[in-house]
Short mmCIF file of C-alpha atoms in Angstrom, two decimals:
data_model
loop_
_atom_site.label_atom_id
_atom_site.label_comp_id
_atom_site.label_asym_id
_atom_site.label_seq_id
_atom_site.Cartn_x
_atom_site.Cartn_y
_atom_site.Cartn_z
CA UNK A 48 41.97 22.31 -61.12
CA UNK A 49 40.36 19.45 -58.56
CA UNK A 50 37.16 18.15 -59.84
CA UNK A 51 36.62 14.11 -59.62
CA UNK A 52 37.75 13.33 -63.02
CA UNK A 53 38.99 10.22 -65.24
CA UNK A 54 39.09 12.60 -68.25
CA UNK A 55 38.03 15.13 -69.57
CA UNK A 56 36.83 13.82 -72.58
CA UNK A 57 34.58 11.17 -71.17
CA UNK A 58 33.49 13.59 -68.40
CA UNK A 59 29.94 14.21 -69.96
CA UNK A 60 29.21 10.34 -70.92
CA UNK A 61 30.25 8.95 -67.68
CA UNK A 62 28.08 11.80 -66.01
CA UNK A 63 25.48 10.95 -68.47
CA UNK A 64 25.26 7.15 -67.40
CA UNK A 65 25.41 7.82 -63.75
CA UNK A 66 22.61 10.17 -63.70
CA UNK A 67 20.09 7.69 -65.41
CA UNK A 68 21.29 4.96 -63.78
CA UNK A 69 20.63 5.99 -60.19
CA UNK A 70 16.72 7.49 -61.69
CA UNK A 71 16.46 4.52 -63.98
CA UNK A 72 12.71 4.17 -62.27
CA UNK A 73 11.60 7.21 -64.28
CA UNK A 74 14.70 8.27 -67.21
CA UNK A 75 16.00 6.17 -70.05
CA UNK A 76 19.01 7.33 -71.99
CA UNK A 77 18.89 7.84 -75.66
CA UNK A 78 21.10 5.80 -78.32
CA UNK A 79 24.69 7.34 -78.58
CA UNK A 80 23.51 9.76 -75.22
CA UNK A 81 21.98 11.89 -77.33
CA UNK A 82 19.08 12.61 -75.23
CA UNK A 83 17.33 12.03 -71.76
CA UNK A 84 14.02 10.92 -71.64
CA UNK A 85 10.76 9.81 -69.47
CA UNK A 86 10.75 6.11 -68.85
CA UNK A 87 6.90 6.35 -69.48
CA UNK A 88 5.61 8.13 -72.27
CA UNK A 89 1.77 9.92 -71.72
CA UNK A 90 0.30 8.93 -75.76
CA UNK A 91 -1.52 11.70 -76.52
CA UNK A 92 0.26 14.40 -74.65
CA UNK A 93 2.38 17.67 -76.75
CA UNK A 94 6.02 16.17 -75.60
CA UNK A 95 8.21 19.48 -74.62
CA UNK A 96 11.91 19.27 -75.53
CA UNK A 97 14.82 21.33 -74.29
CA UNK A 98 18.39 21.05 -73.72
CA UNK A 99 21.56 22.91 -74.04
CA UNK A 100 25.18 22.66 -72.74
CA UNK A 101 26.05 20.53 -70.42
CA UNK A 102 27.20 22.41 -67.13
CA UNK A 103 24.06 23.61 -65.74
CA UNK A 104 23.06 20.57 -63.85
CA UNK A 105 20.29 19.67 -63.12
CA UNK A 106 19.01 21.72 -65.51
CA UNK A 107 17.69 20.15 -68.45
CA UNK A 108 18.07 16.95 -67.81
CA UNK A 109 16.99 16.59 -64.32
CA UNK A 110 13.50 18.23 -64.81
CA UNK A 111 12.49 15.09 -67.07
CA UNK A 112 9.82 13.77 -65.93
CA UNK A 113 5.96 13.86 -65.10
CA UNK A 114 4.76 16.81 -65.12
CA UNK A 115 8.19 18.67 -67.01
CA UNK A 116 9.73 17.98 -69.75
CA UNK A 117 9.39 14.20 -71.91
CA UNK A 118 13.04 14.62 -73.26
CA UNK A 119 16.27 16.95 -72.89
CA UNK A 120 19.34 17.33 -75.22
CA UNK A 121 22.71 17.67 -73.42
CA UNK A 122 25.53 19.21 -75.29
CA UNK A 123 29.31 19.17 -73.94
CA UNK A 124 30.15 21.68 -71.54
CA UNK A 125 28.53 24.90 -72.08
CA UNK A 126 28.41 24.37 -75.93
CA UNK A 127 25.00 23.46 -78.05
CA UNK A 128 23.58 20.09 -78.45
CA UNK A 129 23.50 19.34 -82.50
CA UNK A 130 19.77 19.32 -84.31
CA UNK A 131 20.58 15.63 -84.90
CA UNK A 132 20.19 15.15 -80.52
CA UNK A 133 16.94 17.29 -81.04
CA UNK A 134 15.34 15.06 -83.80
CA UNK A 135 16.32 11.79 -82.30
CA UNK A 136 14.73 13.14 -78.81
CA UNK A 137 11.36 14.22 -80.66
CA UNK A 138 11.49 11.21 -82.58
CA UNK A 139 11.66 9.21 -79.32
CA UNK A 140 9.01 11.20 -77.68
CA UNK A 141 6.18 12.16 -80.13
CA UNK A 142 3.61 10.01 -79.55
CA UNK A 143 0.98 12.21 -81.63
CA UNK A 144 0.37 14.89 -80.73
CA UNK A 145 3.82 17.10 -81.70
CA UNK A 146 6.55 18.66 -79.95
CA UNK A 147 7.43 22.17 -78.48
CA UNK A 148 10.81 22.79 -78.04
CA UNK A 149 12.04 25.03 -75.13
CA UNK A 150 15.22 27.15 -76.14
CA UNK A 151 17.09 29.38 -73.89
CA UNK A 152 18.36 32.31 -75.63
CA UNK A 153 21.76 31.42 -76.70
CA UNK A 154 23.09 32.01 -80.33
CA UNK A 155 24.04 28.28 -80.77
CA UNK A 156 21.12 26.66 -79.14
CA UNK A 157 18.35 28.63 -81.02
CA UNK A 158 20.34 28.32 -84.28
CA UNK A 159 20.39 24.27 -83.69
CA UNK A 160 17.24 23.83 -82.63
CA UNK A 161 15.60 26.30 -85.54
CA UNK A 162 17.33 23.82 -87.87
CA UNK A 163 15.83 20.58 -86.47
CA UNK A 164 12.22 22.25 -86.07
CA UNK A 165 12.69 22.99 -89.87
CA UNK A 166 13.82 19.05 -90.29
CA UNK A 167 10.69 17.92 -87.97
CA UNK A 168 6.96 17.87 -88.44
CA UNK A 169 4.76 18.88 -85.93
CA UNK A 170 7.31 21.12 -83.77
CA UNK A 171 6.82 24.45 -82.48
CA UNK A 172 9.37 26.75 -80.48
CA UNK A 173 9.35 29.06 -77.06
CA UNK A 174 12.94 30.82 -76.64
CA UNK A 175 12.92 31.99 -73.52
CA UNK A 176 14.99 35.79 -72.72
CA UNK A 177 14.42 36.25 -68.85
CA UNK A 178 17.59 37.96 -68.19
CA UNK A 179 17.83 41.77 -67.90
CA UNK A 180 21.32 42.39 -67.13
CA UNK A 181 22.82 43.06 -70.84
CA UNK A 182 20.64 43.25 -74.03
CA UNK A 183 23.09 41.53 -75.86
CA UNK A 184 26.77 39.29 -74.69
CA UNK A 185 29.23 37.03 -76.41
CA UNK A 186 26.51 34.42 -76.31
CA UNK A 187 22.92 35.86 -77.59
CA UNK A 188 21.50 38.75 -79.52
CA UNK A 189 19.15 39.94 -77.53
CA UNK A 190 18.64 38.44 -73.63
CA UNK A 191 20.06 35.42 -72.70
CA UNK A 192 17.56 32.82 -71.41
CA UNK A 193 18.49 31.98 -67.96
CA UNK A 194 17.17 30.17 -64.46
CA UNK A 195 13.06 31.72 -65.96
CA UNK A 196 13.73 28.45 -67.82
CA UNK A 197 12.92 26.33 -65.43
CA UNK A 198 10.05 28.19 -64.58
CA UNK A 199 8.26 27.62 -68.31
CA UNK A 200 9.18 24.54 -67.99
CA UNK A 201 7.00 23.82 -64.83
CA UNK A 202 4.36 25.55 -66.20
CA UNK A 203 4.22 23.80 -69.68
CA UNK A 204 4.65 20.50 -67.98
CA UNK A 205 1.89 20.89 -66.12
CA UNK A 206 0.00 22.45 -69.03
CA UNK A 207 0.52 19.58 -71.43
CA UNK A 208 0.04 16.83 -68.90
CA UNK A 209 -2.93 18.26 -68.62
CA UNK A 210 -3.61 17.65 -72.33
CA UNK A 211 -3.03 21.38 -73.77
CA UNK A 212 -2.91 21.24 -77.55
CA UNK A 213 0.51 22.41 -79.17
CA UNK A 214 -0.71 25.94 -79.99
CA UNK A 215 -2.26 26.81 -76.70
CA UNK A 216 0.84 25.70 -75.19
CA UNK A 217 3.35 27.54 -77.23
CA UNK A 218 1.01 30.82 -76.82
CA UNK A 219 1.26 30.19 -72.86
CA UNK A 220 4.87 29.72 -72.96
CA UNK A 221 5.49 32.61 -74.34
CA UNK A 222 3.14 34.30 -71.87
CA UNK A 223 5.20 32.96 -68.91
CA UNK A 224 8.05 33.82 -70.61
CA UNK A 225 7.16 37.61 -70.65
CA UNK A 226 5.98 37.57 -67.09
CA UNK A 227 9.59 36.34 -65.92
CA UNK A 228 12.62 38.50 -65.14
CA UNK A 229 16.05 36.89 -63.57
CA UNK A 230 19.64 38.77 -63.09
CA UNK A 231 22.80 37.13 -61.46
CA UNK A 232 25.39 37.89 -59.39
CA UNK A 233 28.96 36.01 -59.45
CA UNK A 234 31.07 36.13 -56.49
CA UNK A 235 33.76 33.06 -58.10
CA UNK A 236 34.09 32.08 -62.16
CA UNK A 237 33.76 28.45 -62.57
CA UNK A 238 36.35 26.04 -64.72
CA UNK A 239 35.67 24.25 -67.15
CA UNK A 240 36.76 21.12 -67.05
CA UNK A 241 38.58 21.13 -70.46
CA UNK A 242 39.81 24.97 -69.81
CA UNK A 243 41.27 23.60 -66.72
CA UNK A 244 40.95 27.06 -65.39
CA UNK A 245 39.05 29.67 -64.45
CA UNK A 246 36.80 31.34 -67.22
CA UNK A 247 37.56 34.56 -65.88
CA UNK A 248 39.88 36.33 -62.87
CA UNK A 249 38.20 38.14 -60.15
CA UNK A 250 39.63 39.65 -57.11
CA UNK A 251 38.47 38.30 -53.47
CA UNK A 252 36.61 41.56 -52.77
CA UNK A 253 34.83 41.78 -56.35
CA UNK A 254 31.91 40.70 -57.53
CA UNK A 255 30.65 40.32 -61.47
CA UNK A 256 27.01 41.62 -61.28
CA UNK A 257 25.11 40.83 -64.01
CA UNK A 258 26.73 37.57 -64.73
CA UNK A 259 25.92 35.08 -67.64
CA UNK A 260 25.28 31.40 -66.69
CA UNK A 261 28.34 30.55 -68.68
CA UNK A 262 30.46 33.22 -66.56
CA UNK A 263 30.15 35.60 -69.54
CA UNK A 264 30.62 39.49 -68.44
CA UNK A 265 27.72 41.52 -66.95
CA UNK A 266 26.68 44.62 -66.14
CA UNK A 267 30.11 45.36 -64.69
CA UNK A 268 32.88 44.38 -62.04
CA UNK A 269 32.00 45.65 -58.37
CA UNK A 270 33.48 45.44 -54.82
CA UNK A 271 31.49 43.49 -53.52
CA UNK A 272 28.58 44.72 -50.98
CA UNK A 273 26.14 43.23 -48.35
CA UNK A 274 23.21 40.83 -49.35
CA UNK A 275 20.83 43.88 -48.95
CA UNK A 276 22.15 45.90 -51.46
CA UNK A 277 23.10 43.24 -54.07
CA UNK A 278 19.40 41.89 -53.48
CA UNK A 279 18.20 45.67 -53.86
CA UNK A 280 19.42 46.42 -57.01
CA UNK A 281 18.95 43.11 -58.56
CA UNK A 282 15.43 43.24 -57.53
CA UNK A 283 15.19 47.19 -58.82
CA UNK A 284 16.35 45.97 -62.48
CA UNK A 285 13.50 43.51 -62.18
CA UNK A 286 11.18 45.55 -61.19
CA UNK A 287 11.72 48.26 -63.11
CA UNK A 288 12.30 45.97 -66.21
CA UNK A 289 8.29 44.44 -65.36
CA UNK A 290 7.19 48.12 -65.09
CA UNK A 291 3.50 47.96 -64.17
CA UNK A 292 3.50 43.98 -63.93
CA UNK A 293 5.47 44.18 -60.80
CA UNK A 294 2.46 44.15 -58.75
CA UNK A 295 0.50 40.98 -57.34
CA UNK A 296 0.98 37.48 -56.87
CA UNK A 297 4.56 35.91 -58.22
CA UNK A 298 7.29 33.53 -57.99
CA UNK A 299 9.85 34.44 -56.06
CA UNK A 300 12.92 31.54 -57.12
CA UNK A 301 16.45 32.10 -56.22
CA UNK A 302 18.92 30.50 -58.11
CA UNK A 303 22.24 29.27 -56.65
CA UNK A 304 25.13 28.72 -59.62
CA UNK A 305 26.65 25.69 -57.51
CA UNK A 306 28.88 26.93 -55.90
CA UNK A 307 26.84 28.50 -53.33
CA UNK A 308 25.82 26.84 -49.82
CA UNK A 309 21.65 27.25 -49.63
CA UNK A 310 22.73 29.32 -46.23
CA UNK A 311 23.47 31.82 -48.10
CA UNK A 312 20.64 31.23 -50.91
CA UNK A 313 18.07 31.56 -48.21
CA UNK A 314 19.71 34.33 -47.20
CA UNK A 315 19.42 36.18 -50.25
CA UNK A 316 15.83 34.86 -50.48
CA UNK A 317 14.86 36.58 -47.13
CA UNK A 318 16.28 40.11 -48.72
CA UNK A 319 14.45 39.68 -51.79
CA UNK A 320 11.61 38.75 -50.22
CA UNK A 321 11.32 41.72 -48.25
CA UNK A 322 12.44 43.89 -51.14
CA UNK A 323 9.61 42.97 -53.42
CA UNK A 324 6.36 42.80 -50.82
CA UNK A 325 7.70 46.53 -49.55
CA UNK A 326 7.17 47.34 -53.20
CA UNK A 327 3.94 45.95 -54.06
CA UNK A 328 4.35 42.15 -54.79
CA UNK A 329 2.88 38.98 -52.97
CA UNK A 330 5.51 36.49 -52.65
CA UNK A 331 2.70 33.66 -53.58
CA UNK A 332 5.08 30.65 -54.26
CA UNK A 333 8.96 29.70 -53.49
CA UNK A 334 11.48 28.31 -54.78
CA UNK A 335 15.19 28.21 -53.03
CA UNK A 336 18.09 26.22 -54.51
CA UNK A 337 20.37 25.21 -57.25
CA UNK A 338 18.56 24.52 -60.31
CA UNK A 339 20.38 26.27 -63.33
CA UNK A 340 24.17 26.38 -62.35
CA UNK A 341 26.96 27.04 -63.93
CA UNK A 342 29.91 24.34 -63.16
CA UNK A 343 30.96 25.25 -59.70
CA UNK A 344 30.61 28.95 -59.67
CA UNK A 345 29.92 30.90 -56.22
CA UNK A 346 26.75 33.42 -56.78
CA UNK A 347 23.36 33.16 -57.34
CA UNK A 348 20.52 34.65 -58.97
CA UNK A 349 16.75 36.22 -58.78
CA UNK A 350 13.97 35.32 -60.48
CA UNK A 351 10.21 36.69 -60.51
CA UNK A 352 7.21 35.85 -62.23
CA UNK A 353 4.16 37.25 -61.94
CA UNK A 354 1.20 34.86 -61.56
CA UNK A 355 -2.40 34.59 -62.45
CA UNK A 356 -4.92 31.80 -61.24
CA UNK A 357 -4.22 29.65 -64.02
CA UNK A 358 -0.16 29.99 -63.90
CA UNK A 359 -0.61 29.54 -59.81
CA UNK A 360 -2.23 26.09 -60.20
CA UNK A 361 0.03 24.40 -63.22
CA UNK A 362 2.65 25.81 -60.78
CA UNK A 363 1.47 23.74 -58.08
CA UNK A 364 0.20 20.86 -60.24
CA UNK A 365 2.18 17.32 -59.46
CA UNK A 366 5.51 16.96 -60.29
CA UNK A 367 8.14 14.32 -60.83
CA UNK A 368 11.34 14.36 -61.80
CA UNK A 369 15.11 14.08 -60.51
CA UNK A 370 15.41 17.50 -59.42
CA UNK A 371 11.61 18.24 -58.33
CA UNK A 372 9.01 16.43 -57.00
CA UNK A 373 5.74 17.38 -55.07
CA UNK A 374 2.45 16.04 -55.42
CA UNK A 375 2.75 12.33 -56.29
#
């Protein structure tokens, strides 16, 4: 294993204290780096709250901001922050108007962050399930909440910025949230630093389609084909899995897992692309690049979400934040 290191038990806090250090003009870090938060508080505004394991850089942590999320919990690598991060970060954050939390699908994450709603007043919950490779894995029951994430998470931002009460936004969450399908593709398992090896063994002419973000099994091991036909059977499962939604405007985001150079996620973008307009969607709005990773894995994935006039525009709305800005 070569990663830049000075252990790996101090990996996450160092990380931690570099990342809000070099965006201390809009992120303060929370007592005991419990949390990430916005510098400057909105009073007023539903604050949204996510987090997870560590490892998936920049998600949660670098979509704090204006116009994202007020807070986000990191846990250590790939494992679930603890309710206490969650209730320290709403406690930080609430300034009156309550919190929604924003879970991805993982057995550990929803099971923490159920038990600090339950500790909190004022909190309500979107899990998001975007994935359609496996209905169940070592991580979830039911789908796993994947790179869609980011895409609620845009879309509430903007929602609640614009001073959407807590209900309204949960109920629009969860809209979003059934408009968006993702599936991966792996061509490399990551390592984790503490492992110190690779999560999983696969062959130079393989790939593991259906991937999870933590390198948990998909679908099934494959040799491993052109970008036209991994795009055109990732973008079949999504289609097929949105049935008659698949028509329209959407969101077309692909997802690189870190490991992969944006060459190749544009790449994969131009396939898709093509794949979905031949089959009755608009490509409306973009998004190219490495948002939800996992470590340093080589692969990438493919989201859609279908849009309406009121999802296009919070999509579009202002943004700020370490990992995406536009509009300010």
């Amino acid at each position: 294993m070569k990663k830049f290191l000075n252990s790996v038990d101090t990996v996450l806090t160092e990380s931690l204290a570099g990342f809000v250090a070099a965006h201390a003009d809009i992120l303060v870090l929370g007592d005991e780096h419990k949390f990430v938060r916005r510098r400057t508080l909105k009073p007023g505004k539903v604050a949204l709250i996510s987090g997870g394991g560590s490892g998936h850089e920049p998600l949660h942590g670098g979509l704090v901001g204006h116009g994202m999320l007020d807070a986000a919990c990191p846990g250590q690598v790939f494992t679930s922050p603890t309710p206490d991060q969650m209730m320290a970060a709403a406690e930080a954050v609430n300034t009156g108007a309550g919190c929604l939390f924003i879970v991805k699908n993982y057995e550990g994450d929803v099971m923490n962050f159920d038990m600090a709603a339950e500790m909190s007043e004022g909190v309500m919950q979107v899990v998001t399930n975007d994935d359609v490779a496996v209905e169940n894995s070592s991580y979830t029951t039911g789908r796993r909440g994947v790179a869609g994430t980011l895409v609620v998470e845009k879309i509430l931002g903007a929602a609640a910025e614009q001073g959407m009460a807590l209900k309204p936004l949960k109920a629009l969450g969860e809209r979003i949230n059934g408009a968006t399908r993702s599936m991966g593709v792996a061509l490399t398992s990551c390592t984790v630093p503490a492992a110190g090896r690779p999560t999983f063994d696969i062959g130079d002419g393989e790939m593991e389609f259906g991937v999870g973000i933590h390198g948990e099994p998909g679908r099934r091991r494959d040799a491993l084909k052109s970008a036209d036909a991994i795009a055109e059977e990732i973008c079949a499962a999504i289609s097929g899995d949105l049935g008659d939604q698949a028509k329209g405007p959407a969101l077309l985001f692909v997802n690189g897992f870190g490991g992969t150079p944006l060459m190749e996620l544009y790449l994969m973008y131009n396939s898709a692309r093509k794949i979905f307009e031949k089959n009755g969607v608009t490509v409306a709005r973009s998004l190219v690049g490495s948002y939800v990773t996992s470590l340093d894995m080589a692969g990438c994935s493919i989201t859609l979400t279908m849009l309406d006039d009121e999802t296009t525009a919070l999509w579009d709305a202002p943004v700020h934040t370490a990992a995406l800005r536009r509009g300010m």
